[in-house]
mmCIF file of C-alpha atoms in Angstrom:
data_model
loop_
_atom_site.group_PDB
_atom_site.id
_atom_site.type_symbol
_atom_site.label_atom_id
_atom_site.label_comp_id
_atom_site.label_asym_id
_atom_site.label_seq_id
_atom_site.Cartn_x
_atom_site.Cartn_y
_atom_site.Cartn_z
ATOM 1 C CA SER A 1 118.277 11.275 170.596
ATOM 2 C CA PHE A 2 115.637 8.792 169.495
ATOM 3 C CA ASN A 3 112.454 7.802 171.342
ATOM 4 C CA ASN A 4 109.682 5.329 170.551
ATOM 5 C CA ILE A 5 111.697 2.663 168.773
ATOM 6 C CA GLY A 6 110.184 -0.764 168.129
ATOM 7 C CA GLY A 7 110.893 -3.844 166.038
ATOM 8 C CA VAL A 8 107.399 -3.695 164.537
ATOM 9 C CA CYS A 9 106.202 -0.164 165.361
ATOM 10 C CA GLY A 10 107.526 2.822 167.258
ATOM 11 C CA TYR A 11 104.210 4.223 168.498
ATOM 12 C CA ASN A 12 100.914 2.350 168.703
ATOM 13 C CA ASN A 13 97.473 3.753 169.431
ATOM 14 C CA GLY A 14 95.575 0.878 167.832
ATOM 15 C CA THR A 15 96.114 -2.881 167.841
ATOM 16 C CA VAL A 16 99.237 -4.805 166.903
ATOM 17 C CA ALA A 17 98.449 -8.511 166.570
ATOM 18 C CA ASN A 18 100.095 -11.643 165.193
ATOM 19 C CA CYS A 19 103.382 -9.909 164.458
ATOM 20 C CA TYR A 20 106.998 -10.627 165.283
ATOM 21 C CA ASN A 21 110.490 -9.197 165.145
ATOM 22 C CA THR A 22 113.739 -11.120 164.820
ATOM 23 C CA GLY A 23 116.256 -8.299 164.431
ATOM 24 C CA ALA A 24 118.118 -6.216 166.981
ATOM 25 C CA VAL A 25 116.361 -3.036 168.113
ATOM 26 C CA SER A 26 118.310 -0.111 169.544
ATOM 27 C CA GLY A 27 117.575 3.440 170.621
ATOM 28 C CA SER A 28 119.624 6.183 172.220
ATOM 29 C CA ASN A 29 116.959 7.494 174.580
ATOM 30 C CA SER A 30 113.680 6.127 176.010
ATOM 31 C CA SER A 31 110.810 3.856 174.948
ATOM 32 C CA VAL A 32 112.537 1.017 173.136
ATOM 33 C CA GLY A 33 110.780 -2.334 172.667
ATOM 34 C CA GLY A 34 111.281 -5.533 170.736
ATOM 35 C CA VAL A 35 107.812 -5.216 169.219
ATOM 36 C CA CYS A 36 106.578 -1.720 170.120
ATOM 37 C CA GLY A 37 108.329 1.296 171.569
ATOM 38 C CA ASN A 38 105.413 3.243 173.039
ATOM 39 C CA ASN A 39 102.066 1.496 173.308
ATOM 40 C CA TYR A 40 98.755 3.216 174.066
ATOM 41 C CA GLY A 41 96.732 0.460 172.414
ATOM 42 C CA GLY A 42 96.845 -3.302 172.337
ATOM 43 C CA VAL A 43 99.643 -5.726 171.556
ATOM 44 C CA LYS A 44 98.633 -9.377 171.440
ATOM 45 C CA ASN A 45 99.996 -12.626 170.076
ATOM 46 C CA CYS A 46 103.331 -11.076 169.162
ATOM 47 C CA TYR A 47 106.921 -12.010 169.874
ATOM 48 C CA ASN A 48 110.474 -10.754 169.702
ATOM 49 C CA THR A 49 113.658 -12.785 169.375
ATOM 50 C CA GLY A 50 116.113 -9.947 168.781
ATOM 51 C CA ALA A 51 118.289 -8.077 171.250
ATOM 52 C CA VAL A 52 116.728 -4.881 172.622
ATOM 53 C CA ILE A 53 119.322 -2.237 173.434
ATOM 54 C CA GLY A 54 118.656 1.184 174.916
ATOM 55 C CA THR A 55 121.009 3.712 176.433
ATOM 56 C CA GLY A 56 118.160 5.371 178.324
ATOM 57 C CA TYR A 57 115.091 4.207 180.222
ATOM 58 C CA TYR A 58 111.825 2.302 179.597
ATOM 59 C CA ILE A 59 113.326 -0.600 177.661
ATOM 60 C CA GLY A 60 111.382 -3.853 177.246
ATOM 61 C CA GLY A 61 111.559 -7.148 175.398
ATOM 62 C CA VAL A 62 108.051 -6.660 173.983
ATOM 63 C CA CYS A 63 107.188 -2.998 174.727
ATOM 64 C CA GLY A 64 109.179 -0.084 176.081
ATOM 65 C CA ILE A 65 106.204 1.817 177.512
ATOM 66 C CA LEU A 66 102.636 0.653 178.097
ATOM 67 C CA ASN A 67 100.166 3.459 178.860
ATOM 68 C CA SER A 68 96.413 2.877 179.090
ATOM 69 C CA GLY A 69 96.699 -0.214 176.940
ATOM 70 C CA LYS A 70 97.215 -3.954 177.124
ATOM 71 C CA ILE A 71 99.817 -6.565 176.272
ATOM 72 C CA GLU A 72 98.621 -10.171 176.154
ATOM 73 C CA ASN A 73 99.891 -13.546 174.981
ATOM 74 C CA CYS A 74 103.314 -12.283 173.928
ATOM 75 C CA TYR A 75 106.908 -13.286 174.545
ATOM 76 C CA SER A 76 110.494 -12.159 174.107
ATOM 77 C CA THR A 77 113.648 -14.262 173.984
ATOM 78 C CA GLY A 78 116.269 -11.629 173.279
ATOM 79 C CA THR A 79 118.623 -9.915 175.669
ATOM 80 C CA VAL A 80 117.341 -6.587 177.037
ATOM 81 C CA SER A 81 119.588 -3.783 178.265
ATOM 82 C CA GLY A 82 119.159 -0.175 179.317
ATOM 83 C CA THR A 83 119.849 2.336 182.058
ATOM 84 C CA ASP A 84 116.609 2.334 184.080
ATOM 85 C CA ALA A 85 113.164 0.706 184.073
ATOM 86 C CA VAL A 86 114.260 -2.287 182.003
ATOM 87 C CA GLY A 87 112.048 -5.360 181.777
ATOM 88 C CA GLY A 88 112.051 -8.723 180.046
ATOM 89 C CA VAL A 89 108.531 -8.005 178.783
ATOM 90 C CA CYS A 90 107.906 -4.289 179.381
ATOM 91 C CA GLY A 91 109.995 -1.373 180.603
ATOM 92 C CA TYR A 92 107.203 0.769 182.081
ATOM 93 C CA ASN A 93 103.594 -0.192 182.777
ATOM 94 C CA GLY A 94 101.329 2.701 183.711
ATOM 95 C CA TYR A 95 97.704 1.965 184.677
ATOM 96 C CA SER A 96 97.600 -0.845 182.119
ATOM 97 C CA THR A 97 97.372 -4.635 181.953
ATOM 98 C CA ILE A 98 99.988 -7.199 181.017
ATOM 99 C CA SER A 99 98.764 -10.782 180.971
ATOM 100 C CA ASN A 100 100.087 -14.183 179.936
ATOM 101 C CA CYS A 101 103.432 -12.893 178.680
ATOM 102 C CA TYR A 102 106.853 -14.486 179.050
ATOM 103 C CA PHE A 103 110.542 -13.838 178.505
ATOM 104 C CA ASP A 104 113.610 -16.061 178.354
ATOM 105 C CA SER A 105 115.137 -15.717 181.820
ATOM 106 C CA SER A 106 118.194 -17.679 180.698
ATOM 107 C CA LYS A 107 119.099 -14.747 178.447
ATOM 108 C CA CYS A 108 117.593 -11.805 180.319
ATOM 109 C CA ASP A 109 118.212 -11.354 184.044
ATOM 110 C CA LYS A 110 115.628 -8.584 184.498
ATOM 111 C CA ASN A 111 112.176 -8.673 186.046
ATOM 112 C CA ALA A 112 109.228 -9.055 183.688
ATOM 113 C CA VAL A 113 108.347 -5.362 184.164
ATOM 114 C CA GLY A 114 110.987 -2.756 184.893
ATOM 115 C CA LEU A 115 108.670 -0.233 186.550
ATOM 116 C CA ASN A 116 105.034 -0.918 187.353
ATOM 117 C CA ASN A 117 102.967 2.195 188.120
ATOM 118 C CA ASN A 118 99.488 1.113 189.263
ATOM 119 C CA GLY A 119 99.320 -1.441 186.492
ATOM 120 C CA THR A 120 98.066 -5.032 186.530
ATOM 121 C CA VAL A 121 100.545 -7.801 185.807
ATOM 122 C CA GLU A 122 99.206 -11.365 185.751
ATOM 123 C CA LYS A 123 100.613 -14.665 184.531
ATOM 124 C CA THR A 124 103.695 -12.829 183.328
ATOM 125 C CA GLU A 125 107.142 -14.123 184.202
ATOM 126 C CA GLY A 126 110.461 -15.427 183.034
ATOM 127 C CA LYS A 127 110.828 -18.963 181.693
ATOM 128 C CA THR A 128 114.080 -20.781 181.027
ATOM 129 C CA THR A 129 115.326 -21.671 177.556
ATOM 130 C CA THR A 130 114.427 -25.287 178.381
ATOM 131 C CA GLN A 131 110.856 -24.339 179.270
ATOM 132 C CA PHE A 132 110.555 -22.553 175.959
ATOM 133 C CA ALA A 133 112.002 -25.513 174.056
ATOM 134 C CA ASN A 134 109.880 -28.216 175.688
ATOM 135 C CA GLY A 135 106.589 -26.633 174.623
ATOM 136 C CA GLU A 136 105.499 -25.165 177.960
ATOM 137 C CA VAL A 137 105.370 -21.551 176.815
ATOM 138 C CA ALA A 138 103.584 -22.415 173.551
ATOM 139 C CA TYR A 139 100.958 -24.269 175.575
ATOM 140 C CA LEU A 140 100.521 -21.333 177.981
ATOM 141 C CA LEU A 141 100.239 -18.791 175.163
ATOM 142 C CA GLN A 142 97.599 -20.852 173.384
ATOM 143 C CA SER A 143 95.732 -21.366 176.677
ATOM 144 C CA GLY A 144 95.372 -17.581 176.892
ATOM 145 C CA GLN A 145 93.212 -17.379 173.752
ATOM 146 C CA THR A 146 89.530 -16.563 174.102
ATOM 147 C CA ALA A 147 86.654 -18.127 172.203
ATOM 148 C CA ASP A 148 84.831 -16.156 169.519
ATOM 149 C CA GLU A 149 81.081 -15.484 169.384
ATOM 150 C CA ASN A 150 80.549 -19.032 168.108
ATOM 151 C CA GLY A 151 82.438 -20.568 170.989
ATOM 152 C CA VAL A 152 85.442 -21.493 168.835
ATOM 153 C CA THR A 153 88.895 -20.827 170.265
ATOM 154 C CA PRO A 154 91.373 -19.879 167.511
ATOM 155 C CA GLU A 155 94.563 -21.902 167.199
ATOM 156 C CA VAL A 156 97.182 -19.163 167.315
ATOM 157 C CA TRP A 157 100.301 -20.577 168.988
ATOM 158 C CA GLY A 158 102.112 -23.845 168.427
ATOM 159 C CA GLN A 159 105.534 -25.431 168.236
ATOM 160 C CA THR A 160 107.136 -28.541 166.800
ATOM 161 C CA ILE A 161 108.773 -29.880 169.953
ATOM 162 C CA GLY A 162 112.276 -31.133 169.341
ATOM 163 C CA THR A 163 112.628 -29.100 166.156
ATOM 164 C CA GLU A 164 111.600 -25.532 167.013
ATOM 165 C CA ASP A 165 113.205 -23.938 170.058
ATOM 166 C CA TYR A 166 110.458 -21.367 170.564
ATOM 167 C CA PRO A 167 106.703 -20.977 169.966
ATOM 168 C CA VAL A 168 105.572 -19.831 166.536
ATOM 169 C CA LEU A 169 102.370 -18.345 165.181
ATOM 170 C CA GLY A 170 100.306 -21.031 163.491
ATOM 171 C CA GLY A 171 102.619 -23.812 164.642
ATOM 172 C CA GLU A 172 101.843 -27.408 165.487
ATOM 173 C CA LYS A 173 99.485 -27.751 168.443
ATOM 174 C CA VAL A 174 100.996 -28.519 171.841
ATOM 175 C CA TYR A 175 99.186 -30.724 174.372
ATOM 176 C CA LEU A 176 99.762 -31.312 178.086
ATOM 177 C CA THR A 177 99.344 -34.877 179.292
ATOM 178 C CA THR A 178 97.622 -35.902 182.508
ATOM 179 C CA GLY A 179 98.368 -38.600 185.072
ATOM 180 C CA GLU A 180 101.600 -39.367 186.895
ATOM 181 C CA CYS A 181 103.639 -38.598 183.776
ATOM 182 C CA VAL A 182 103.010 -34.969 182.806
ATOM 183 C CA TYR A 183 104.781 -33.438 179.825
ATOM 184 C CA TYR A 184 104.210 -31.321 176.705
ATOM 185 C CA THR A 185 103.795 -33.121 173.410
ATOM 186 C CA ASN A 186 102.501 -32.690 169.864
ATOM 187 C CA THR A 187 100.526 -35.932 170.202
ATOM 188 C CA PHE A 188 97.089 -36.082 171.791
ATOM 189 C CA PHE A 189 96.668 -38.969 174.230
ATOM 190 C CA GLU A 190 93.402 -40.298 175.613
ATOM 191 C CA GLY A 191 93.594 -40.975 179.334
ATOM 192 C CA GLU A 192 96.374 -40.602 181.848
ATOM 193 C CA GLN A 193 100.003 -41.301 181.046
ATOM 194 C CA SER A 194 102.370 -43.502 183.070
ATOM 195 C CA HIS A 195 106.143 -43.252 183.384
ATOM 196 C CA ASP A 196 108.387 -45.289 181.092
ATOM 197 C CA TYR A 197 111.674 -45.711 182.958
ATOM 198 C CA VAL A 198 114.993 -46.605 181.358
ATOM 199 C CA ASN A 199 117.846 -46.807 183.868
ATOM 200 C CA GLY A 200 115.625 -44.878 186.267
ATOM 201 C CA PHE A 201 114.835 -41.950 183.956
ATOM 202 C CA CYS A 202 111.404 -41.504 182.358
ATOM 203 C CA THR A 203 111.821 -41.355 178.584
ATOM 204 C CA LYS A 204 108.735 -39.139 178.266
ATOM 205 C CA CYS A 205 108.911 -36.537 181.035
ATOM 206 C CA GLY A 206 112.435 -36.975 182.410
ATOM 207 C CA ALA A 207 111.315 -37.795 185.957
ATOM 208 C CA TYR A 208 113.526 -39.870 188.238
ATOM 209 C CA GLN A 209 112.324 -43.292 189.337
ATOM 210 C CA PRO A 210 111.784 -43.323 193.125
ATOM 211 C CA ALA A 211 114.013 -45.630 195.101
ATOM 212 C CA THR A 212 112.304 -48.732 196.493
ATOM 213 C CA LEU A 213 111.379 -48.542 200.179
ATOM 214 C CA THR A 214 111.791 -51.851 201.988
ATOM 215 C CA THR A 215 110.809 -52.619 205.588
ATOM 216 C CA ASP A 216 111.463 -56.353 205.853
ATOM 217 C CA LYS A 217 115.041 -56.966 204.727
ATOM 218 C CA TYR A 218 117.622 -54.999 206.682
ATOM 219 C CA ASP A 219 118.388 -54.751 210.369
ATOM 220 C CA ILE A 220 120.539 -51.617 210.337
ATOM 221 C CA ASN A 221 120.632 -51.098 214.090
ATOM 222 C CA GLY A 222 121.272 -54.722 214.997
ATOM 223 C CA ASP A 223 118.325 -54.728 217.385
ATOM 224 C CA GLY A 224 116.576 -57.670 215.806
ATOM 225 C CA GLN A 225 114.030 -55.455 214.044
ATOM 226 C CA ASN A 226 114.054 -54.769 210.318
ATOM 227 C CA ASP A 227 114.413 -51.101 209.431
ATOM 228 C CA ALA A 228 112.974 -48.960 206.641
ATOM 229 C CA VAL A 229 115.632 -48.807 203.928
ATOM 230 C CA TYR A 230 115.644 -47.416 200.406
ATOM 231 C CA GLU A 231 117.058 -49.727 197.745
ATOM 232 C CA ILE A 232 118.789 -48.019 194.831
ATOM 233 C CA GLY A 233 119.109 -50.090 191.676
ATOM 234 C CA ASN A 234 119.812 -47.574 188.886
ATOM 235 C CA ALA A 235 121.089 -44.082 188.120
ATOM 236 C CA GLY A 236 117.666 -42.435 188.168
ATOM 237 C CA GLN A 237 116.920 -43.761 191.644
ATOM 238 C CA LEU A 238 120.261 -42.406 192.830
ATOM 239 C CA TYR A 239 119.348 -38.931 191.511
ATOM 240 C CA TRP A 240 115.927 -39.209 193.166
ATOM 241 C CA PHE A 241 117.518 -40.107 196.494
#
């Protein structure tokens, strides 16, 4: 049998940072992870896109076991399978911290952590393939970075939206717009953004155009009083309604 199997390292008692694995990882016993099998140290800014396959327990998309350590700003997009304590991010978390980590819930139907034993899990959850592709996860991963002693926050995560399906290390910066039209983009905009509807669908964020509420045109009840009625003039308004 084989324990402590990882796409980058099997056993970690130090720090694994800015690394990734794209191949399938498999083990015939416990502690199998896409990046690290058994982690007693730190794993940060790492990702796995390969399938993680274990026939035993403590199987995770990023780490199999996390003991007295930390996983932060990581993600996994591969399928994850095992017998017990299987998680999209981590199989077993014992007295440790997992923060700002994500997994592709369209490919993995597990919880983020298979078994949590007195550990802390924050801002860690599944995101759909669409949420990965539209830049949301890249933005969240970069938002988890901390400033150095000079107050400068390193640019670690990015993604070319529309070209790259998943975040990459050192990729193009992703921004989140403000205003009524909120979406992820590689372009920085000053000020708030407004919707740009074509046939009722916003070309920037995909929102549906609200139907138009009228109160002075239609007497539905025939009582001589105009009623509140929604007018639908395009496909997007029909979806909204």
